[in-house]
PDB file of C-alpha atoms and ligand atoms in Angstrom:
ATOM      1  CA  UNK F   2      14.647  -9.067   1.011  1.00 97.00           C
ATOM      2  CA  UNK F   3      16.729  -6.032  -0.864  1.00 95.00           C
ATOM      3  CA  UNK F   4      16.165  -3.083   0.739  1.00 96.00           C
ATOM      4  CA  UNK F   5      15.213  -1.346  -2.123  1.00 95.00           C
ATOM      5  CA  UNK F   6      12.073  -3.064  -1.996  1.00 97.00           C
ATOM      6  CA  UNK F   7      11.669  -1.572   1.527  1.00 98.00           C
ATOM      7  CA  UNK F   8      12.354   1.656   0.244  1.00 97.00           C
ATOM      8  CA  UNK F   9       9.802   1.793  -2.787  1.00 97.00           C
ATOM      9  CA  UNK F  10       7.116   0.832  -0.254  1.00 98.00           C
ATOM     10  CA  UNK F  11       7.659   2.869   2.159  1.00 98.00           C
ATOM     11  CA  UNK F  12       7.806   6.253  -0.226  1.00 97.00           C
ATOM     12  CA  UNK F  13       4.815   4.595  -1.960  1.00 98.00           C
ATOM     13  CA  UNK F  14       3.236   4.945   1.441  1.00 98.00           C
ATOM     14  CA  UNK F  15       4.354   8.387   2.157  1.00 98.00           C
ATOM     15  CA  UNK F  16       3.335   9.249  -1.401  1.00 98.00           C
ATOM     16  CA  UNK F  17      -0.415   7.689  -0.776  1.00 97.00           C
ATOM     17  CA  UNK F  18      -0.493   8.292   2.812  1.00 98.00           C
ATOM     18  CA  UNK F  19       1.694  10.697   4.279  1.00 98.00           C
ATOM     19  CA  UNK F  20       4.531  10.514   6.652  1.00 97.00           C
ATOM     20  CA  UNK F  21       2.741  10.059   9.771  1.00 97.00           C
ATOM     21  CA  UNK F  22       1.464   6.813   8.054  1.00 98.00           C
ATOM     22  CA  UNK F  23       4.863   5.696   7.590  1.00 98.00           C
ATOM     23  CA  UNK F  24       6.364   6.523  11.024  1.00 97.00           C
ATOM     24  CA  UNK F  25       2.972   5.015  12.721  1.00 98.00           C
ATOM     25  CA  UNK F  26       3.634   1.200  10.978  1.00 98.00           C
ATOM     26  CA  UNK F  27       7.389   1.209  11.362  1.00 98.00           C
ATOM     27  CA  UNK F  28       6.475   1.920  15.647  1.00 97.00           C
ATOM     28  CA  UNK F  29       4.256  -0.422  15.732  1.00 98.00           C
ATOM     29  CA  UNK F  30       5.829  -2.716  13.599  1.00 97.00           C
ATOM     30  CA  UNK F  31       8.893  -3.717  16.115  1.00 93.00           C
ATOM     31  CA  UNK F  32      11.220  -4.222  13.257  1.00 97.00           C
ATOM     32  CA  UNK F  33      14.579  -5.561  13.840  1.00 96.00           C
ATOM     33  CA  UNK F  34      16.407  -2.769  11.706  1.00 97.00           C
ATOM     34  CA  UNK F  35      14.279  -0.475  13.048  1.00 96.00           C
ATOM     35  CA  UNK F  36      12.894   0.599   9.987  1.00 96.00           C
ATOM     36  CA  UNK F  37      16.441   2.366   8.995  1.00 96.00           C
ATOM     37  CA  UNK F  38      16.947   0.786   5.219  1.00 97.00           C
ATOM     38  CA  UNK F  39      19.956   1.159   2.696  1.00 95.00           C
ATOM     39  CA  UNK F  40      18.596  -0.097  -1.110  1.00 86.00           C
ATOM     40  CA  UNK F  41      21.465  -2.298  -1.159  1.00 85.00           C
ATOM     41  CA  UNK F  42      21.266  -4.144   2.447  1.00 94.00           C
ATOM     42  CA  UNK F  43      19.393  -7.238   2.720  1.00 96.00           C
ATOM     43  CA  UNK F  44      15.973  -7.680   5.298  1.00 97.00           C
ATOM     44  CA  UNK F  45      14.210 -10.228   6.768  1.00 97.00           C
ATOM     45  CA  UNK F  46      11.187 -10.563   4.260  1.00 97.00           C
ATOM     46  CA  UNK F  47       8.967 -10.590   7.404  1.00 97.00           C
ATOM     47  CA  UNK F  48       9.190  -7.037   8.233  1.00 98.00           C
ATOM     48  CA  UNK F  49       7.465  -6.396   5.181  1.00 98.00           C
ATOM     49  CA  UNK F  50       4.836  -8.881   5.976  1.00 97.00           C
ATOM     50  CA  UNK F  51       4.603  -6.632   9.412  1.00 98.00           C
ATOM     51  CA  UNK F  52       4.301  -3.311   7.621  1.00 98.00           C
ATOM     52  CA  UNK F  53       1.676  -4.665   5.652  1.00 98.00           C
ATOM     53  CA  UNK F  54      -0.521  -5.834   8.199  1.00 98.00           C
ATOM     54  CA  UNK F  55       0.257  -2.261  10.184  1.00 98.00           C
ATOM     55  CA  UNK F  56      -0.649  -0.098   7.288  1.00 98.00           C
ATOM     56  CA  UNK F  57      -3.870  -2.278   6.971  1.00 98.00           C
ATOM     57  CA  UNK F  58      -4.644  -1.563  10.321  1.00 98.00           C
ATOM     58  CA  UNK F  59      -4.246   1.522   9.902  1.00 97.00           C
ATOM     59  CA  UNK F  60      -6.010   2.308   6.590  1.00 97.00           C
ATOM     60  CA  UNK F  61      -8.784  -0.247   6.637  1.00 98.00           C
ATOM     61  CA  UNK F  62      -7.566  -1.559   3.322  1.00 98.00           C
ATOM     62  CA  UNK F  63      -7.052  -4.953   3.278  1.00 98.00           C
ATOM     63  CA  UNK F  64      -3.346  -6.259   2.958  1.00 98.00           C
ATOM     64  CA  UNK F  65      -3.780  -8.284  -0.176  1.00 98.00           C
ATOM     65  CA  UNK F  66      -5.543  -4.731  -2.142  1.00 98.00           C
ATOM     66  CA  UNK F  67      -2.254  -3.110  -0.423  1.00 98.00           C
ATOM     67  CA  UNK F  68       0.829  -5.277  -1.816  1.00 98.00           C
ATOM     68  CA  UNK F  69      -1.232  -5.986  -5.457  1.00 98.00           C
ATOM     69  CA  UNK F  70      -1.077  -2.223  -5.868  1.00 98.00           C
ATOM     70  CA  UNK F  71       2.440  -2.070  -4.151  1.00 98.00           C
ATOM     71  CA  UNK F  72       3.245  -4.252  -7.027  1.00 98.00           C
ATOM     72  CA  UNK F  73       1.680  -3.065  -9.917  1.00 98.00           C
ATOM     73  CA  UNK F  74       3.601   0.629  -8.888  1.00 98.00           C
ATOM     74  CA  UNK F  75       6.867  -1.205  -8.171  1.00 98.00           C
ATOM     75  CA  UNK F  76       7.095  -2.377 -11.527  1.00 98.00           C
ATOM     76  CA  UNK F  77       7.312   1.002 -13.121  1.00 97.00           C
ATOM     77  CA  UNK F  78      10.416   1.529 -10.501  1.00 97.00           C
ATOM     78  CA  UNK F  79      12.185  -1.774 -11.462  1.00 97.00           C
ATOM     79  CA  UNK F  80      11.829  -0.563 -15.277  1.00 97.00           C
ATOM     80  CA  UNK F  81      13.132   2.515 -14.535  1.00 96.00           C
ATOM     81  CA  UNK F  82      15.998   1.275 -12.210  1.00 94.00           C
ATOM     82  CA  UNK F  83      16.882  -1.784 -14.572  1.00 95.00           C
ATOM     83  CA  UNK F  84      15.548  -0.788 -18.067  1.00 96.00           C
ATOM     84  CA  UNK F  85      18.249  -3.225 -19.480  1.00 95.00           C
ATOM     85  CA  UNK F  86      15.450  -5.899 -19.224  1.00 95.00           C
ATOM     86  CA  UNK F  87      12.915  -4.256 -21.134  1.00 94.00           C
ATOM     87  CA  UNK F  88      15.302  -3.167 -23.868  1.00 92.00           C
ATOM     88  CA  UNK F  89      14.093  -4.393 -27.172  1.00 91.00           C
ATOM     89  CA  UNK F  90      11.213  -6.245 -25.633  1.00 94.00           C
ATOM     90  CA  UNK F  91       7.858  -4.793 -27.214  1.00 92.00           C
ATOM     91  CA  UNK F  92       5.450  -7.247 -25.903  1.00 95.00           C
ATOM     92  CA  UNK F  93       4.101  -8.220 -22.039  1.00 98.00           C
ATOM     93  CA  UNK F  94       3.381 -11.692 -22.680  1.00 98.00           C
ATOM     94  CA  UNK F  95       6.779 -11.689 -23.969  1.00 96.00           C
ATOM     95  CA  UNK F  96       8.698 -10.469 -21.099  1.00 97.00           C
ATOM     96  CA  UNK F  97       6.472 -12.243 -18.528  1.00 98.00           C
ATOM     97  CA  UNK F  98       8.283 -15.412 -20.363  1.00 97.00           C
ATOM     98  CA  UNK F  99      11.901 -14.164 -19.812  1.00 96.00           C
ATOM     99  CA  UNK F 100      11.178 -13.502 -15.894  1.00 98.00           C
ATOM    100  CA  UNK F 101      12.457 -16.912 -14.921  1.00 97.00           C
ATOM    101  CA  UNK F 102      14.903 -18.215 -16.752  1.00 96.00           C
ATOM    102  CA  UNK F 103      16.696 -14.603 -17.839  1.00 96.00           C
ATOM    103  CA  UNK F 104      15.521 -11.535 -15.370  1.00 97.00           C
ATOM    104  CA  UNK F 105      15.349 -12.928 -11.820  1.00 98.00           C
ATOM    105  CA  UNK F 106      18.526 -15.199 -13.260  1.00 97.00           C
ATOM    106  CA  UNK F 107      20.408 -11.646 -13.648  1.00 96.00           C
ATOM    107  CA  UNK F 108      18.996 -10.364 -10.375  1.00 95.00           C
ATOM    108  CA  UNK F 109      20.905 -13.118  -8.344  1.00 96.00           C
ATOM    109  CA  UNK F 110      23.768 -12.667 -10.078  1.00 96.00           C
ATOM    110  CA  UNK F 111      23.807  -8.930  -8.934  1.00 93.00           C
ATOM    111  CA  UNK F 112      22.569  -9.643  -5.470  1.00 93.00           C
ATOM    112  CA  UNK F 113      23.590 -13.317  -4.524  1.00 94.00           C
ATOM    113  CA  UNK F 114      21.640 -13.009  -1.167  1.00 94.00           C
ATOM    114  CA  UNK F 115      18.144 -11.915  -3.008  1.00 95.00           C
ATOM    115  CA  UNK F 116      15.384 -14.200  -2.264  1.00 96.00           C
ATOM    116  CA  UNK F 117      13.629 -14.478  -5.554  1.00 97.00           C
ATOM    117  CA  UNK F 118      10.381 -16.591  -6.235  1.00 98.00           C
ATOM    118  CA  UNK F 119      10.226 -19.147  -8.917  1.00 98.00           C
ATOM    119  CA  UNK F 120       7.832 -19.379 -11.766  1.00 98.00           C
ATOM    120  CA  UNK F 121       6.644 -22.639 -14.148  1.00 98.00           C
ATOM    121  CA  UNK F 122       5.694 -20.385 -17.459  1.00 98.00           C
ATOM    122  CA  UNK F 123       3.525 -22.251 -20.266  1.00 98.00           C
ATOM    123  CA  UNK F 124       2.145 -20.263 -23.226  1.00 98.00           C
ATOM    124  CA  UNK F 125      -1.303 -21.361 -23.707  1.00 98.00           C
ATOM    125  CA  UNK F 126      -2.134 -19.801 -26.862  1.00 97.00           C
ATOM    126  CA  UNK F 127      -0.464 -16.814 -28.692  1.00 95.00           C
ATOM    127  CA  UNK F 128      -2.161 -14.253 -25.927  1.00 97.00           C
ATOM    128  CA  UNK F 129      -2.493 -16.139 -22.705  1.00 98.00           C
ATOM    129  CA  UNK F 130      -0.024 -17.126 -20.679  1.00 98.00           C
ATOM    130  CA  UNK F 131      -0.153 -19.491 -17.585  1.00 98.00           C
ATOM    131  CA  UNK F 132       2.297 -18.143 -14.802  1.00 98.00           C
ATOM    132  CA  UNK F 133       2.563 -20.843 -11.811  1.00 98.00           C
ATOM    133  CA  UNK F 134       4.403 -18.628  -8.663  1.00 98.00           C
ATOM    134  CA  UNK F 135       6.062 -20.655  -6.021  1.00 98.00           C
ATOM    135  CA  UNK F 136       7.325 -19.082  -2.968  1.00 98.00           C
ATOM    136  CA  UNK F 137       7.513 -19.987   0.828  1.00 98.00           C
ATOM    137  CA  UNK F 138       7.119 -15.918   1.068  1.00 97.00           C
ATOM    138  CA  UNK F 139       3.476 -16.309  -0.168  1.00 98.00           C
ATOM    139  CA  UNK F 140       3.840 -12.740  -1.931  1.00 98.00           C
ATOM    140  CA  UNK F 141       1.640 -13.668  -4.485  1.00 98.00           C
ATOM    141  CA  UNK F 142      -0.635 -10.563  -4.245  1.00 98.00           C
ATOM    142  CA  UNK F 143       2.919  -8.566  -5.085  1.00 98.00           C
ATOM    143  CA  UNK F 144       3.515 -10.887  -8.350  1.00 98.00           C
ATOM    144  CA  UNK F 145      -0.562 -10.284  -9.298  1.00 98.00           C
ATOM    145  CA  UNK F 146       0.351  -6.377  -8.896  1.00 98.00           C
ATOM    146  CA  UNK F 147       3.981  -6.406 -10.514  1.00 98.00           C
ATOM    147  CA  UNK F 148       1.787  -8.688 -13.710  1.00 98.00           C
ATOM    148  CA  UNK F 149      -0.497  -5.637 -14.048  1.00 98.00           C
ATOM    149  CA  UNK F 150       1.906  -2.835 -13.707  1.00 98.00           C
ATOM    150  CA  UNK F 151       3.875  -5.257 -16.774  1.00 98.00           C
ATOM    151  CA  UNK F 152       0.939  -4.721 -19.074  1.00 98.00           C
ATOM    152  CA  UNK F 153       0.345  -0.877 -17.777  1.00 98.00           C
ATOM    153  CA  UNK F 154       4.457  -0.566 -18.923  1.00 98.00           C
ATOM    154  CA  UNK F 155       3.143  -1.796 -22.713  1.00 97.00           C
ATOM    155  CA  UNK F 156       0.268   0.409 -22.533  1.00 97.00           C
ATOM    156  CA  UNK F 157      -2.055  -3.036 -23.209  1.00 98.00           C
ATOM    157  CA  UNK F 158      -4.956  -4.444 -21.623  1.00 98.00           C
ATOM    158  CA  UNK F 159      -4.715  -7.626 -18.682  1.00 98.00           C
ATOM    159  CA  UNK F 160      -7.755  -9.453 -17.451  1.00 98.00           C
ATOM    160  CA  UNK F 161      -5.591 -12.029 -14.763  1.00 98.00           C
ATOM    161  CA  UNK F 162      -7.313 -15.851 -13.296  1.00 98.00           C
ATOM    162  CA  UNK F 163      -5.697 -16.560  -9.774  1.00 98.00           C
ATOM    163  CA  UNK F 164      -6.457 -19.928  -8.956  1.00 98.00           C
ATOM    164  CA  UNK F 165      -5.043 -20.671  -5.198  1.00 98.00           C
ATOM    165  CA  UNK F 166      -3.154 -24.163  -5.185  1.00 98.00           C
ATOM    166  CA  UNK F 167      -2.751 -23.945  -1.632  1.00 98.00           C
ATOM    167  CA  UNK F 168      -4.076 -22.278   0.886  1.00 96.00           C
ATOM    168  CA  UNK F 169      -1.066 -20.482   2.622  1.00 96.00           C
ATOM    169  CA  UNK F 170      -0.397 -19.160  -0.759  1.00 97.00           C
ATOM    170  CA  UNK F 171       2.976 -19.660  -1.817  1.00 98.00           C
ATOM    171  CA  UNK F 172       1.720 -21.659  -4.576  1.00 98.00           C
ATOM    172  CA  UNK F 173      -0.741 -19.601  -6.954  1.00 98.00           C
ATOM    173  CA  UNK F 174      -1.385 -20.141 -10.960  1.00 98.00           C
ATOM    174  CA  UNK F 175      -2.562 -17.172 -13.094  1.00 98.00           C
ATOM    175  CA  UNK F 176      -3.619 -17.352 -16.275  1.00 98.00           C
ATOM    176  CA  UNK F 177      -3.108 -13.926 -17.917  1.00 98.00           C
ATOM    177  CA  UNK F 178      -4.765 -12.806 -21.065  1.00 98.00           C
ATOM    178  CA  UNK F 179      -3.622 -10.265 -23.497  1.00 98.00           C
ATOM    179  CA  UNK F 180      -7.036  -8.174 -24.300  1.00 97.00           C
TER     180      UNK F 180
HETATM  181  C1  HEM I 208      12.469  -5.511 -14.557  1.00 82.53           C
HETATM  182  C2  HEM I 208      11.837  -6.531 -14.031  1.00 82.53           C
HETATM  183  C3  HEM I 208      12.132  -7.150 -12.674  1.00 82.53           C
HETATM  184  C4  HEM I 208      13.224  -7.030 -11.869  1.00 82.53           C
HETATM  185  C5  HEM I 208      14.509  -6.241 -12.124  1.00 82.53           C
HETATM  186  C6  HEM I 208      12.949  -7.798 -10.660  1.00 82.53           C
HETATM  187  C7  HEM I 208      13.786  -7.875  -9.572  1.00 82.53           C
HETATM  188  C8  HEM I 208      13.424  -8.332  -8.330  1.00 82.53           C
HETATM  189  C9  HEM I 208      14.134  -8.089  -7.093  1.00 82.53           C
HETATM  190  C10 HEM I 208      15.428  -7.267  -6.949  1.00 82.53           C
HETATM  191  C11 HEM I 208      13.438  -8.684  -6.100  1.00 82.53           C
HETATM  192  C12 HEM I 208      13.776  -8.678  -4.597  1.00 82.53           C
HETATM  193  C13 HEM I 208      14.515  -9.905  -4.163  1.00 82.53           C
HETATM  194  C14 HEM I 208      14.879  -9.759  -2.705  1.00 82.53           C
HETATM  195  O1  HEM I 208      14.439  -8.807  -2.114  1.00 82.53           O
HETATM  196  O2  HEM I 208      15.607 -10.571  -2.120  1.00 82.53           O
HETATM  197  C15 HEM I 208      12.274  -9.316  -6.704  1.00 82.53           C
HETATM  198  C16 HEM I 208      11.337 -10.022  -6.004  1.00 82.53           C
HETATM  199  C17 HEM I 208      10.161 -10.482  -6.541  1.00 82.53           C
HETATM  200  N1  HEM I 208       9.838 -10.524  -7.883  1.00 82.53           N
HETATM  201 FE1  HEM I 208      10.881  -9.650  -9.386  1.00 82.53          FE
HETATM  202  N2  HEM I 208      11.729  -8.393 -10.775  1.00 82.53           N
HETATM  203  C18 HEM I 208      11.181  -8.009 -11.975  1.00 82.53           C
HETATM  204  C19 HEM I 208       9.961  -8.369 -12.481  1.00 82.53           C
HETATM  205  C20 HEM I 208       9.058  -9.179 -11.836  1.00 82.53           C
HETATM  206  C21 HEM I 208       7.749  -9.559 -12.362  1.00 82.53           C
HETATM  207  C22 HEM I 208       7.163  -9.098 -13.700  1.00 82.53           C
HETATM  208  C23 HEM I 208       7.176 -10.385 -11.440  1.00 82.53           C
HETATM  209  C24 HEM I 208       5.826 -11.069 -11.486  1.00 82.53           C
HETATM  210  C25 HEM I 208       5.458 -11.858 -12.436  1.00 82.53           C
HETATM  211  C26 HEM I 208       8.103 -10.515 -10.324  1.00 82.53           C
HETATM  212  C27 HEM I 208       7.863 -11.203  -9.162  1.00 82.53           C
HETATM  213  C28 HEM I 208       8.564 -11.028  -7.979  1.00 82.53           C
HETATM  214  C29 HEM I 208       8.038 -11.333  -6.658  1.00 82.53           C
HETATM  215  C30 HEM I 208       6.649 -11.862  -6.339  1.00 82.53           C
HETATM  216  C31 HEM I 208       9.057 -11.011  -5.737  1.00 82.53           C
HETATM  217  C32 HEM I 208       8.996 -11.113  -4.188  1.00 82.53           C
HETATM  218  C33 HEM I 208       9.752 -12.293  -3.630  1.00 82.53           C
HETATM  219  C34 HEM I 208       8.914 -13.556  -3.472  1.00 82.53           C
HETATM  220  O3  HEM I 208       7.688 -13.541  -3.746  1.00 82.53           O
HETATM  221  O4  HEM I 208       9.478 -14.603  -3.077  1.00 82.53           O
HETATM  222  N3  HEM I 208       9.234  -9.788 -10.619  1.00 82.53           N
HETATM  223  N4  HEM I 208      12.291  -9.102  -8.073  1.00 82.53           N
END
Protein backbone atom coordinates (compact mmCIF):
# COMPACT_ATOMS: atom_id res chain seq x y z
CA UNK A 1 0.00 0.00 0.00
CA UNK A 2 1.35 3.76 -1.05
CA UNK A 3 2.41 5.42 1.72
CA UNK A 4 0.48 8.26 1.15
CA UNK A 5 -2.38 6.40 2.24
CA UNK A 6 -0.47 5.86 5.54
CA UNK A 7 0.11 9.35 5.78
CA UNK A 8 -3.57 10.74 5.27
CA UNK A 9 -4.60 8.36 8.08
CA UNK A 10 -2.40 8.95 10.34
CA UNK A 11 -2.82 13.07 10.22
CA UNK A 12 -6.55 12.22 10.00
CA UNK A 13 -5.92 10.64 13.36
CA UNK A 14 -3.86 13.34 14.80
CA UNK A 15 -6.42 15.77 13.39
CA UNK A 16 -9.47 13.74 15.24
CA UNK A 17 -7.46 12.44 17.98
CA UNK A 18 -4.36 13.98 18.83
CA UNK A 19 -0.81 12.92 18.71
CA UNK A 20 -0.68 10.77 21.63
CA UNK A 21 -3.37 8.72 19.70
CA UNK A 22 -1.11 8.35 16.91
CA UNK A 23 2.15 7.47 18.75
CA UNK A 24 -0.02 4.98 21.14
CA UNK A 25 -1.27 2.66 17.82
CA UNK A 26 1.99 2.85 15.92
CA UNK A 27 3.72 1.21 19.66
CA UNK A 28 1.44 -1.07 19.91
CA UNK A 29 1.06 -1.80 16.50
CA UNK A 30 4.68 -3.62 15.96
CA UNK A 31 4.91 -2.37 12.47
CA UNK A 32 7.66 -3.48 10.30
CA UNK A 33 8.61 0.18 9.11
CA UNK A 34 8.11 1.25 12.31
CA UNK A 35 5.57 3.58 11.54
CA UNK A 36 8.31 5.95 9.65
CA UNK A 37 6.33 6.56 6.08
CA UNK A 38 7.49 8.45 2.83
CA UNK A 39 4.05 9.16 0.46
CA UNK A 40 5.86 7.59 -2.24
CA UNK A 41 7.24 4.17 -0.56
CA UNK A 42 5.18 1.19 -0.73
CA UNK A 43 3.70 -0.84 2.77
CA UNK A 44 2.50 -3.95 3.59
CA UNK A 45 -1.38 -3.27 3.48
CA UNK A 46 -1.49 -5.11 6.87
CA UNK A 47 -0.08 -2.46 8.95
CA UNK A 48 -2.98 -0.54 8.18
CA UNK A 49 -5.24 -3.34 9.07
CA UNK A 50 -3.07 -3.17 12.57
CA UNK A 51 -3.55 0.55 13.08
CA UNK A 52 -7.04 0.12 12.63
CA UNK A 53 -7.71 -2.39 15.07
CA UNK A 54 -5.21 -0.25 17.62
CA UNK A 55 -7.03 2.97 17.19
CA UNK A 56 -10.30 0.94 17.82
CA UNK A 57 -8.96 -0.22 20.85
CA UNK A 58 -8.18 2.68 21.77
CA UNK A 59 -11.22 4.84 20.92
CA UNK A 60 -14.02 2.35 21.37
CA UNK A 61 -15.11 3.02 17.82
CA UNK A 62 -15.47 0.18 15.92
CA UNK A 63 -12.93 -0.40 12.97
CA UNK A 64 -15.42 -0.60 10.17
CA UNK A 65 -17.13 3.26 11.51
CA UNK A 66 -13.17 4.12 11.53
CA UNK A 67 -11.90 3.28 7.81
CA UNK A 68 -15.70 4.30 6.21
CA UNK A 69 -14.96 7.75 7.59
CA UNK A 70 -11.14 7.37 6.80
CA UNK A 71 -12.53 7.03 3.38
CA UNK A 72 -15.09 9.35 2.89
CA UNK A 73 -12.16 12.19 4.19
CA UNK A 74 -9.53 10.59 1.94
CA UNK A 75 -11.42 11.30 -0.99
CA UNK A 76 -11.35 15.02 -0.62
CA UNK A 77 -7.30 14.47 -0.40
CA UNK A 78 -7.12 12.30 -3.59
CA UNK A 79 -9.20 15.23 -5.40
CA UNK A 80 -7.06 17.62 -4.22
CA UNK A 81 -3.75 15.68 -4.88
CA UNK A 82 -4.99 14.33 -8.40
CA UNK A 83 -7.74 16.82 -9.52
CA UNK A 84 -6.85 15.71 -13.16
CA UNK A 85 -9.58 13.01 -12.62
CA UNK A 86 -12.30 15.13 -11.68
CA UNK A 87 -11.60 17.68 -14.39
CA UNK A 88 -14.64 18.17 -16.49
CA UNK A 89 -16.56 15.52 -14.65
CA UNK A 90 -19.81 17.22 -13.11
CA UNK A 91 -21.60 14.21 -11.98
CA UNK A 92 -20.83 11.29 -9.06
CA UNK A 93 -22.53 8.56 -10.69
CA UNK A 94 -20.47 9.56 -13.51
CA UNK A 95 -17.09 9.35 -12.11
CA UNK A 96 -17.90 6.31 -9.93
CA UNK A 97 -18.12 4.70 -13.68
CA UNK A 98 -14.61 5.86 -14.81
CA UNK A 99 -12.94 4.38 -11.45
CA UNK A 100 -12.13 1.09 -13.11
CA UNK A 101 -11.42 1.15 -16.35
CA UNK A 102 -9.75 4.97 -16.44
CA UNK A 103 -8.69 6.24 -12.68
CA UNK A 104 -7.22 3.24 -10.84
CA UNK A 105 -5.93 2.34 -14.69
CA UNK A 106 -3.82 5.77 -14.38
CA UNK A 107 -2.91 5.07 -10.77
CA UNK A 108 -0.88 1.88 -11.78
CA UNK A 109 0.61 3.43 -14.39
CA UNK A 110 2.09 6.06 -11.90
CA UNK A 111 2.80 3.58 -9.19
CA UNK A 112 3.32 0.06 -10.85
CA UNK A 113 3.62 -1.57 -7.32
CA UNK A 114 0.03 -0.06 -6.04
CA UNK A 115 -2.31 -2.67 -5.01
CA UNK A 116 -5.58 -1.43 -6.35
CA UNK A 117 -9.05 -3.23 -5.92
CA UNK A 118 -11.19 -4.08 -8.82
CA UNK A 119 -14.73 -3.08 -9.47
CA UNK A 120 -17.70 -4.80 -11.90
CA UNK A 121 -19.76 -1.29 -12.54
CA UNK A 122 -23.45 -1.69 -14.05
CA UNK A 123 -25.73 1.37 -14.32
CA UNK A 124 -29.03 0.32 -13.17
CA UNK A 125 -31.06 3.16 -14.09
CA UNK A 126 -30.04 6.82 -14.90
CA UNK A 127 -29.35 7.45 -10.87
CA UNK A 128 -28.30 4.17 -9.39
CA UNK A 129 -25.42 2.55 -9.90
CA UNK A 130 -24.38 -1.05 -8.84
CA UNK A 131 -20.58 -1.05 -7.76
CA UNK A 132 -19.35 -4.85 -7.15
CA UNK A 133 -15.67 -4.35 -5.06
CA UNK A 134 -13.34 -7.26 -5.18
CA UNK A 135 -10.32 -7.32 -3.12
CA UNK A 136 -8.32 -9.99 -1.09
CA UNK A 137 -7.60 -6.67 1.19
CA UNK A 138 -11.31 -6.75 2.27
CA UNK A 139 -11.18 -2.76 2.53
CA UNK A 140 -14.55 -2.49 1.65
CA UNK A 141 -15.57 -0.18 4.56
CA UNK A 142 -12.70 2.32 2.88
CA UNK A 143 -14.50 2.04 -0.74
CA UNK A 144 -18.18 2.62 1.24
CA UNK A 145 -16.36 5.86 2.80
CA UNK A 146 -14.29 7.02 -0.39
CA UNK A 147 -18.31 6.45 -2.34
CA UNK A 148 -19.67 9.01 0.17
CA UNK A 149 -16.91 11.48 0.31
CA UNK A 150 -17.51 11.15 -4.01
CA UNK A 151 -21.01 12.47 -3.62
CA UNK A 152 -19.94 15.05 -0.62
CA UNK A 153 -17.15 16.32 -3.61
CA UNK A 154 -20.54 17.04 -5.98
CA UNK A 155 -22.29 18.55 -3.18
CA UNK A 156 -25.30 15.70 -3.90
CA UNK A 157 -27.11 13.40 -1.81
CA UNK A 158 -26.03 9.21 -1.45
CA UNK A 159 -28.24 6.72 0.28
CA UNK A 160 -25.61 3.37 -0.35
CA UNK A 161 -27.06 -0.82 -0.15
CA UNK A 162 -24.00 -3.04 0.97
CA UNK A 163 -24.93 -6.42 0.39
CA UNK A 164 -21.91 -8.81 1.76
CA UNK A 165 -21.15 -11.62 -0.94
CA UNK A 166 -18.85 -13.18 1.32
CA UNK A 167 -18.20 -13.16 4.55
CA UNK A 168 -14.42 -12.19 4.83
CA UNK A 169 -15.41 -9.28 2.78
CA UNK A 170 -13.35 -8.84 -0.11
CA UNK A 171 -16.31 -9.29 -2.17
CA UNK A 172 -19.13 -6.57 -1.40
CA UNK A 173 -21.94 -5.08 -3.98
CA UNK A 174 -23.39 -1.57 -3.36
CA UNK A 175 -26.01 -0.23 -4.98
CA UNK A 176 -25.72 3.59 -4.78
CA UNK A 177 -28.51 5.97 -5.43
CA UNK A 178 -28.34 9.49 -6.55
CA UNK A 179 -31.08 11.34 -4.15
C1 LIG B 1 -9.39 10.68 -7.58
C2 LIG B 1 -9.85 9.48 -7.33
C3 LIG B 1 -9.01 8.30 -6.88
C4 LIG B 1 -7.66 8.10 -6.91
C5 LIG B 1 -6.58 9.04 -7.45
C6 LIG B 1 -7.40 6.81 -6.29
C7 LIG B 1 -6.15 6.28 -6.08
C8 LIG B 1 -5.88 5.22 -5.24
C9 LIG B 1 -4.58 4.88 -4.71
C10 LIG B 1 -3.27 5.64 -4.97
C11 LIG B 1 -4.74 3.79 -3.91
C12 LIG B 1 -3.65 3.08 -3.09
C13 LIG B 1 -3.09 1.88 -3.80
C14 LIG B 1 -1.97 1.31 -2.96
O1 LIG B 1 -1.80 1.78 -1.86
O2 LIG B 1 -1.25 0.39 -3.36
C15 LIG B 1 -6.15 3.44 -3.94
C16 LIG B 1 -6.69 2.39 -3.26
C17 LIG B 1 -8.04 2.14 -3.16
N1 LIG B 1 -9.03 2.75 -3.90
FE1 LIG B 1 -8.80 4.37 -5.10
N2 LIG B 1 -8.59 6.23 -5.94
C18 LIG B 1 -9.59 7.11 -6.26
C19 LIG B 1 -10.94 6.93 -6.06
C20 LIG B 1 -11.50 5.82 -5.49
C21 LIG B 1 -12.93 5.63 -5.26
C22 LIG B 1 -14.03 6.64 -5.61
C23 LIG B 1 -13.08 4.40 -4.70
C24 LIG B 1 -14.36 3.70 -4.27
C25 LIG B 1 -15.34 3.46 -5.06
C26 LIG B 1 -11.76 3.82 -4.54
C27 LIG B 1 -11.48 2.61 -3.94
C28 LIG B 1 -10.23 2.24 -3.46
C29 LIG B 1 -10.01 1.26 -2.41
C30 LIG B 1 -11.08 0.50 -1.64
C31 LIG B 1 -8.61 1.17 -2.23
C32 LIG B 1 -7.85 0.30 -1.20
C33 LIG B 1 -7.20 -0.92 -1.81
C34 LIG B 1 -8.07 -2.17 -1.80
O3 LIG B 1 -9.21 -2.14 -1.28
O4 LIG B 1 -7.63 -3.21 -2.35
N3 LIG B 1 -10.84 4.70 -5.05
N4 LIG B 1 -6.83 4.32 -4.78
Amino acid sequence: MKGIIFTEFLELVEDKFGFSVVDEIIEQSELPSEGIYTAVGTYNYKEMVSLVMNLQKQTDIPAITLMEVFGEHLFSRLAKLYPVFLNGVEDPIKFLMSLEDYIHVEVKKLYPEAELPSFDTELQKPDQLKMTYHSVRCLYPVAEGLIKGCFKHFESEVQITKNMITESGNKVEFIINKL
